[in-house]
mmCIF file of C-alpha atoms in Angstrom:
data_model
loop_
_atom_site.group_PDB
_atom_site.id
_atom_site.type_symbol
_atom_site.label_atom_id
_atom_site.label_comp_id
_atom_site.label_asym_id
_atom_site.label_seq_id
_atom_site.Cartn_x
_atom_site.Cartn_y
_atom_site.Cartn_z
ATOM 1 C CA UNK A 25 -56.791 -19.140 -24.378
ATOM 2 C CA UNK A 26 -53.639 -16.551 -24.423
ATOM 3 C CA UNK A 27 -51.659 -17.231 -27.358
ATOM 4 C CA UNK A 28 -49.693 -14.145 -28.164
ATOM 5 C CA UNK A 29 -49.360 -13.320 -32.185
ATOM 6 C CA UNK A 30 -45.606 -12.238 -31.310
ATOM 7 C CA UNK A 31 -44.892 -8.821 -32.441
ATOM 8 C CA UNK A 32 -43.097 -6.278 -31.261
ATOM 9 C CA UNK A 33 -41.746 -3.248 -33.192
ATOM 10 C CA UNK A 34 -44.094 -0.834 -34.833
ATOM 11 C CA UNK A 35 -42.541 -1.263 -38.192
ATOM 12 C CA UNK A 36 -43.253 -5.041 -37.943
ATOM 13 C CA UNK A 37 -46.428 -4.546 -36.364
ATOM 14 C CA UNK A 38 -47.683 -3.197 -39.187
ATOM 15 C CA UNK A 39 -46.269 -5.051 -41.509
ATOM 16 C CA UNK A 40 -47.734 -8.423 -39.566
ATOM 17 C CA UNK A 41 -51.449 -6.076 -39.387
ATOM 18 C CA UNK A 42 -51.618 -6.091 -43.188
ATOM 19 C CA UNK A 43 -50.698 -10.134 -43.468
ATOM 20 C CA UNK A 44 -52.924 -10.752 -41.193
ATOM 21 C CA UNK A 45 -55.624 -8.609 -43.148
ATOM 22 C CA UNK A 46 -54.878 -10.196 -46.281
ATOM 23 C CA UNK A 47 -54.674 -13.736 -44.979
ATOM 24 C CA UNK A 48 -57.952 -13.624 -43.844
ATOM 25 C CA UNK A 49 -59.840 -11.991 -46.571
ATOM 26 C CA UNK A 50 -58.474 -15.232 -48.116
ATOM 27 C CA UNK A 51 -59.180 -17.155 -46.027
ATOM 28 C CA UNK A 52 -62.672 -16.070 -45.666
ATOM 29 C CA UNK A 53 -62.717 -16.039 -49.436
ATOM 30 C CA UNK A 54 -62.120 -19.364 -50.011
ATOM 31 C CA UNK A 55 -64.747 -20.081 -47.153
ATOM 32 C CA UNK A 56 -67.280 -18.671 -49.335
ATOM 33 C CA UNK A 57 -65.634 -20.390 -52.632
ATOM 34 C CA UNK A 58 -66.601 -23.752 -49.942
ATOM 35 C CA UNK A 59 -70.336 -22.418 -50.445
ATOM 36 C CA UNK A 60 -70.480 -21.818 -54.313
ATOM 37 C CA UNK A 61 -68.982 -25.353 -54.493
ATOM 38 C CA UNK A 62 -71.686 -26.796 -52.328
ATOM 39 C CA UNK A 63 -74.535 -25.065 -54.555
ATOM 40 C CA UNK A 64 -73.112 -25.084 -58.148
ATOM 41 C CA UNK A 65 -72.230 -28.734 -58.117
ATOM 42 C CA UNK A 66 -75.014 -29.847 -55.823
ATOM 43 C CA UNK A 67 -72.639 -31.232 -53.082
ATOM 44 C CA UNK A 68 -74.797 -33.322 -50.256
ATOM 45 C CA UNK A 69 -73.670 -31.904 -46.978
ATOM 46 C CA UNK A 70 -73.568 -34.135 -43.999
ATOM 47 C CA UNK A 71 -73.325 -31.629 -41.523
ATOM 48 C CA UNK A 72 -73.328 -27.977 -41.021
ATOM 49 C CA UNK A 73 -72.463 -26.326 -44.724
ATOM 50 C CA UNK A 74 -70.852 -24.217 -42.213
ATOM 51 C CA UNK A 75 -68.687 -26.059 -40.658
ATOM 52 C CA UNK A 76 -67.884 -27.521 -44.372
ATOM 53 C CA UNK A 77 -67.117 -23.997 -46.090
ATOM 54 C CA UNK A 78 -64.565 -23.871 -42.880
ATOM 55 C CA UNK A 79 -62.600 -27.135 -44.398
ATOM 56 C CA UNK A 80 -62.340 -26.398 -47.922
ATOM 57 C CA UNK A 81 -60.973 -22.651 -46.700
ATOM 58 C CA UNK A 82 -58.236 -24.535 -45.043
ATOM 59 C CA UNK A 83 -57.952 -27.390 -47.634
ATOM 60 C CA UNK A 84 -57.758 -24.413 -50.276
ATOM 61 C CA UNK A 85 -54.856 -22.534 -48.302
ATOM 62 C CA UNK A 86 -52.683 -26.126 -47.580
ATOM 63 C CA UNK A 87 -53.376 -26.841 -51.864
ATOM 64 C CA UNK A 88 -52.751 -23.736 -53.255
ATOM 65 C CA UNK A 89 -49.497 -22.264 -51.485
ATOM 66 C CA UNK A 90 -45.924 -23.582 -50.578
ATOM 67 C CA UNK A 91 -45.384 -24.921 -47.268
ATOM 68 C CA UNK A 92 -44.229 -21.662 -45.544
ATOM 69 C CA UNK A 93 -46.653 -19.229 -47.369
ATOM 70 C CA UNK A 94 -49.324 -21.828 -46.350
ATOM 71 C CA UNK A 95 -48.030 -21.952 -43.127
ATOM 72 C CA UNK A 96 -48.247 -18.457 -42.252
ATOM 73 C CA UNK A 97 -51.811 -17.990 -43.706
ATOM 74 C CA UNK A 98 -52.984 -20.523 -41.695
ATOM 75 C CA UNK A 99 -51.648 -19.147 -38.423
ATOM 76 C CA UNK A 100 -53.002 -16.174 -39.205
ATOM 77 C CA UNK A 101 -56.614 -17.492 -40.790
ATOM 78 C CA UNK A 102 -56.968 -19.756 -37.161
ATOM 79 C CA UNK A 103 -55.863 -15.957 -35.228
ATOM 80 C CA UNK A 104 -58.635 -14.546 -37.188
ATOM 81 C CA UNK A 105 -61.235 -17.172 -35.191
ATOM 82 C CA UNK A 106 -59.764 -16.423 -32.094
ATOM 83 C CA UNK A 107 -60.021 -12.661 -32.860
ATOM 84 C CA UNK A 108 -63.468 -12.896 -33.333
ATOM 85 C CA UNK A 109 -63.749 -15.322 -29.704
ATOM 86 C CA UNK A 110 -61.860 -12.019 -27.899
ATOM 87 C CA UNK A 111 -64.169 -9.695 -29.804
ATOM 88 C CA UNK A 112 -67.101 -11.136 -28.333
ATOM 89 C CA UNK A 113 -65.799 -11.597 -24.531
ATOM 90 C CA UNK A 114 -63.977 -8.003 -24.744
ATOM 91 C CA UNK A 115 -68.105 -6.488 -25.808
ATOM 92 C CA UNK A 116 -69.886 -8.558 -22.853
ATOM 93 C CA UNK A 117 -71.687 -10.422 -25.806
ATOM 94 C CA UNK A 118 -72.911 -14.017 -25.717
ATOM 95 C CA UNK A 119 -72.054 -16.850 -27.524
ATOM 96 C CA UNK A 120 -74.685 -16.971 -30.398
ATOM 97 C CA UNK A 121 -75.726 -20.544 -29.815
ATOM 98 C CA UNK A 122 -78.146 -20.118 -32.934
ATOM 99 C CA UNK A 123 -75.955 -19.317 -35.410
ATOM 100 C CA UNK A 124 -75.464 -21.527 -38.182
ATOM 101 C CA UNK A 125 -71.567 -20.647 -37.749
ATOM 102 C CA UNK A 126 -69.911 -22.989 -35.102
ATOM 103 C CA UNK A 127 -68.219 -21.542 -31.912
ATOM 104 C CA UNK A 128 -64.870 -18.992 -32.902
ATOM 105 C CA UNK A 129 -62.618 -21.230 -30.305
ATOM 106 C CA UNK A 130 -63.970 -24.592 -32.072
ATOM 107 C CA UNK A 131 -62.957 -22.752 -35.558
ATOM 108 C CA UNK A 132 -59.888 -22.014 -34.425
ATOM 109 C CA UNK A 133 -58.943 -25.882 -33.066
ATOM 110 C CA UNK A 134 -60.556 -27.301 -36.399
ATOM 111 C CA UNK A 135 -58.744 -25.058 -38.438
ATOM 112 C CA UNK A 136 -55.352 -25.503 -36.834
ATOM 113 C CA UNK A 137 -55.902 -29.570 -36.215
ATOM 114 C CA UNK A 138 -56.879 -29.636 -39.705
ATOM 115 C CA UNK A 139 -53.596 -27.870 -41.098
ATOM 116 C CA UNK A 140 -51.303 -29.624 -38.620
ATOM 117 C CA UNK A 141 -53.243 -33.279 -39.984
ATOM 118 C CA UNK A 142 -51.894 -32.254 -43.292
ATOM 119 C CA UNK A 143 -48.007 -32.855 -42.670
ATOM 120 C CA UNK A 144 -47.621 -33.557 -38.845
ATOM 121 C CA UNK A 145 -44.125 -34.313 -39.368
ATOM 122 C CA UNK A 146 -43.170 -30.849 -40.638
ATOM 123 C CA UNK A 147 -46.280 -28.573 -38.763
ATOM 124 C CA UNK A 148 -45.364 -29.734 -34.769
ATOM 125 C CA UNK A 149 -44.471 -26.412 -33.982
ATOM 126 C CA UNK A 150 -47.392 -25.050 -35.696
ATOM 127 C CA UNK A 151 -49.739 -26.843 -33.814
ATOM 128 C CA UNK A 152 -47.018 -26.115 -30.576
ATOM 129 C CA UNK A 153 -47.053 -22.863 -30.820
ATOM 130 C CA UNK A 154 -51.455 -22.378 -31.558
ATOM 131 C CA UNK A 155 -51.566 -24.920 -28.115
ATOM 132 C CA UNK A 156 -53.608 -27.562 -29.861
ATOM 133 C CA UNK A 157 -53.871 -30.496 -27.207
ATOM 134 C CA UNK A 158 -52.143 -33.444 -27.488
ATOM 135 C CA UNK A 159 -55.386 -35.441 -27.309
ATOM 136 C CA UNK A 160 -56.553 -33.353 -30.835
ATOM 137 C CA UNK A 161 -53.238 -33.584 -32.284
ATOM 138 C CA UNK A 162 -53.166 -37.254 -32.247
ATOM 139 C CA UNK A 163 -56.170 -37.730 -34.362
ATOM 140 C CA UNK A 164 -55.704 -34.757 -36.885
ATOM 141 C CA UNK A 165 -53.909 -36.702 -39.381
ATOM 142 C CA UNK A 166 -56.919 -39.251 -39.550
ATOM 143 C CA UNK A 167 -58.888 -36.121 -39.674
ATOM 144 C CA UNK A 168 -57.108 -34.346 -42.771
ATOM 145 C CA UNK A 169 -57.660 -37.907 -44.266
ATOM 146 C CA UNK A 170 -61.068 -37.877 -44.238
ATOM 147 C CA UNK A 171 -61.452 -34.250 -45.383
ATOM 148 C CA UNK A 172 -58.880 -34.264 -48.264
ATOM 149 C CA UNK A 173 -60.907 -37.754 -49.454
ATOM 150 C CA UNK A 174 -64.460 -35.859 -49.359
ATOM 151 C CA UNK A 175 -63.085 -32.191 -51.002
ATOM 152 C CA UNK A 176 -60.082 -32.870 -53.278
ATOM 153 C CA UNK A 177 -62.426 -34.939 -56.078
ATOM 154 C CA UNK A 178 -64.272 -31.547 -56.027
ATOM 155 C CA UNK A 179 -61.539 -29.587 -56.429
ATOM 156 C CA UNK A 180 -60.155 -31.764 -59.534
ATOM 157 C CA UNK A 181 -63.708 -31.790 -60.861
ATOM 158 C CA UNK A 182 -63.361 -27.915 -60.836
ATOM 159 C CA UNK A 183 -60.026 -28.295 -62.298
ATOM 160 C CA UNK A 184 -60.942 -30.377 -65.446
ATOM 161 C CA UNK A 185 -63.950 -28.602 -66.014
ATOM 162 C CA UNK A 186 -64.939 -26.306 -69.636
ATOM 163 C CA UNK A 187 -67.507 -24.182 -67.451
ATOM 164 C CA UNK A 188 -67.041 -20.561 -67.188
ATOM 165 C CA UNK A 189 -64.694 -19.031 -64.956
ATOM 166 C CA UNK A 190 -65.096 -16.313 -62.280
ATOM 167 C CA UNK A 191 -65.883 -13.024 -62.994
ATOM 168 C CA UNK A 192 -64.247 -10.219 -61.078
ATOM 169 C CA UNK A 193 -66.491 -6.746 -60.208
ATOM 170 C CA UNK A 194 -65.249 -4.032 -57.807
ATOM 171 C CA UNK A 195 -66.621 -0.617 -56.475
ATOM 172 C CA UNK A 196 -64.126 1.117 -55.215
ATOM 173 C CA UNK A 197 -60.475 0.550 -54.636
ATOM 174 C CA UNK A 198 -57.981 -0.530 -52.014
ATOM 175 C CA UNK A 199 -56.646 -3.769 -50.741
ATOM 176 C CA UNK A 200 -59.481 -5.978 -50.919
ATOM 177 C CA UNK A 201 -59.782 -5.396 -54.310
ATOM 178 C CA UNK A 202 -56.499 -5.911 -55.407
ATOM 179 C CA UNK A 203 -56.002 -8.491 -53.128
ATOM 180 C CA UNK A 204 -59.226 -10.667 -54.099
ATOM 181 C CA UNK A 205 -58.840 -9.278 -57.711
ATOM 182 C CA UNK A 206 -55.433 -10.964 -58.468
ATOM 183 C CA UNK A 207 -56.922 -13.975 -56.447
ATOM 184 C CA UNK A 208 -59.619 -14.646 -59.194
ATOM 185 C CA UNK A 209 -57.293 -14.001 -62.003
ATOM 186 C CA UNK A 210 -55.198 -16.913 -60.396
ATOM 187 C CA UNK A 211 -57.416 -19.469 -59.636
ATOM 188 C CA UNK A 212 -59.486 -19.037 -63.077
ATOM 189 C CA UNK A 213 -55.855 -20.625 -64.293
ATOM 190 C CA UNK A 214 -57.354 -23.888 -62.932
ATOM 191 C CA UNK A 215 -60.804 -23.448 -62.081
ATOM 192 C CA UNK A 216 -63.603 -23.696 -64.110
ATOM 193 C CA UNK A 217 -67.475 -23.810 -62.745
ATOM 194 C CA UNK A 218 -70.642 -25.081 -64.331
ATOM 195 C CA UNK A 219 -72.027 -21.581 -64.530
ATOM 196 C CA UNK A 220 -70.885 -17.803 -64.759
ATOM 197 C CA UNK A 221 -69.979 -17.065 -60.867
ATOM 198 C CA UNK A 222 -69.419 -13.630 -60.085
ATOM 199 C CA UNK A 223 -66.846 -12.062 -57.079
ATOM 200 C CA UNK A 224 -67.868 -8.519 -56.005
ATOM 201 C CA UNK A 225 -65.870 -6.236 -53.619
ATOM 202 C CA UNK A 226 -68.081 -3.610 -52.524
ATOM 203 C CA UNK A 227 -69.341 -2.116 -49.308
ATOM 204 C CA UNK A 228 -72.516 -3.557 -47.631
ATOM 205 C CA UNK A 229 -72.700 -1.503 -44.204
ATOM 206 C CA UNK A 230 -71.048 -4.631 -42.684
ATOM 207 C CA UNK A 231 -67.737 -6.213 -42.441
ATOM 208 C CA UNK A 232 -69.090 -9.384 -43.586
ATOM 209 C CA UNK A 233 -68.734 -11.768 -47.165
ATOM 210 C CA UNK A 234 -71.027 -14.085 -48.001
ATOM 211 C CA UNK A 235 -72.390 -16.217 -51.145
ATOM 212 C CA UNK A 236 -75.614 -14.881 -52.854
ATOM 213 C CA UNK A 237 -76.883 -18.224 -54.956
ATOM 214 C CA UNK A 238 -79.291 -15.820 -56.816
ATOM 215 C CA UNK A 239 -76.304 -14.541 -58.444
ATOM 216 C CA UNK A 240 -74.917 -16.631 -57.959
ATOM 217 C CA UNK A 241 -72.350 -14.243 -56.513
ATOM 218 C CA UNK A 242 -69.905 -14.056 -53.764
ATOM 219 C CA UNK A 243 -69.410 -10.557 -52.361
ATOM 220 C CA UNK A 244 -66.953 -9.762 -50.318
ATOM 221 C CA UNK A 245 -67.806 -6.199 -48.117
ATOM 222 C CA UNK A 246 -65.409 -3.265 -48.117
ATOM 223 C CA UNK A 247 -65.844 -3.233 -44.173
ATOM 224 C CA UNK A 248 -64.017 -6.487 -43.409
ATOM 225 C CA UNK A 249 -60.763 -5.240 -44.041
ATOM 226 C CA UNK A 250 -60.786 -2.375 -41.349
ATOM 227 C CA UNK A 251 -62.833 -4.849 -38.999
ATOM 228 C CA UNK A 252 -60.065 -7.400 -39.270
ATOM 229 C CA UNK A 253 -57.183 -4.896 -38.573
ATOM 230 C CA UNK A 254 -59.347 -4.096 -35.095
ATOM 231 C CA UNK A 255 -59.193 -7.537 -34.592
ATOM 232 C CA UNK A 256 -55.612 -7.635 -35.111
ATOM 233 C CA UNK A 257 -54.911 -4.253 -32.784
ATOM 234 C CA UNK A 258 -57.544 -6.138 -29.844
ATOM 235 C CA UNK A 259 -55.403 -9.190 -30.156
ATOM 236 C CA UNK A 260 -51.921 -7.498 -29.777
ATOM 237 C CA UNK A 261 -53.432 -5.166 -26.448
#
């Protein structure tokens, strides 16, 4: 798969690293927003919870911003997958057939088919330029369908709700917290869940984020954000 994320001076190069930092802390954000939904209002899951976190991360991004803002955090969430896919192949490392996570490449084709299915009319280039086969690209639409049906009554549950919104804790500073910070203050202008759920930025020894149900909590790690700008420098070499 060689799909180039087209930069070129070092000015913009680093102006493109930190978007694509930021668009993928929201993006995995919102993936892990997918998981608090599943547990706080008891969703069934017919499927991989995985694979479901995945949609609502791209549902979230298509809902929440205009078309071009959308647009570019989606090239840069589905990047982020492929990232991960060159990661892997550049350490000699194989594909972790066990994991509960689904295969980077597939991540990257859902997540694109599933943002071009949105508006198809408006996102050709989008799914042009991220080489999503024609084949996909001809279902997608009926594909959004189907996903927008199952996750936008939970999202306007969320939205009429009286529950408690989210509460934001952070141990240090630095992007991530602003960045996730301002991102709870936003959405707690709309959403409302059926018990306190807490966001913590904090270090964890691992560029990961995940959703604790014993908080329930999601905490996003310190380490991500330097572990996605590698991604971003292995993808541009």
């Amino acid at each position: 798969m060689a799909i180039s994320l087209g930069t070129s001076a070092p000015g913009l190069a680093d102006e493109a690293r930190e978007a694509f930092v930021e668009a993928n802390l929201l993006s995995i954000f919102y993936h892990e927003m997918g998981h608090a939904m599943v547990d706080l209002l008891g969703l069934p899951v017919l499927g991989q919870e995985e694979d479901a976190a995945d949609v609502a991360s791209i549902l979230l991004i298509d809902r929440i911003f205009d078309a071009a803002s959308a647009e570019v955090i989606a090239y840069d969430a589905a990047f982020g997958f492929l990232g991960e896919a060159v990661l892997r192949e550049a350490e000699g490392l194989d594909m972790a057939w066990w994991d509960t996570h689904g295969p980077d490449e597939q991540r990257f084709y859902n997540t694109v088919c599933l943002f071009y299915g949105a508006d198809p009319d408006q996102r050709d280039g989008f799914a042009e330029d991220l080489d999503l086969p024609r084949d996909r690209a001809e279902i997608c639409p009926e594909e959004f369908d189907l996903a927008i049906a199952s996750w936008e009554p939970i999202f306007q549950e969320l939205e009429s709700s009286d529950g408690a919104p989210m509460q934001f804790f952070a141990e240090t500073d630095g992007l991530t917290t602003t960045l996730i910070g301002a991102e709870v203050a936003a959405l707690n202008g709309n959403f409302r869940w059926p018990e306190a759920l807490d966001v913590i930025v904090a270090p964890c020894d691992e560029a990961n984020a995940f959703y604790d149900p014993g908080g329930p909590e999601i905490i996003v790690c310190t380490e991500f954000e330097d572990h996605l700008r590698a991604l971003y420098d292995l993808l541009e070499s």
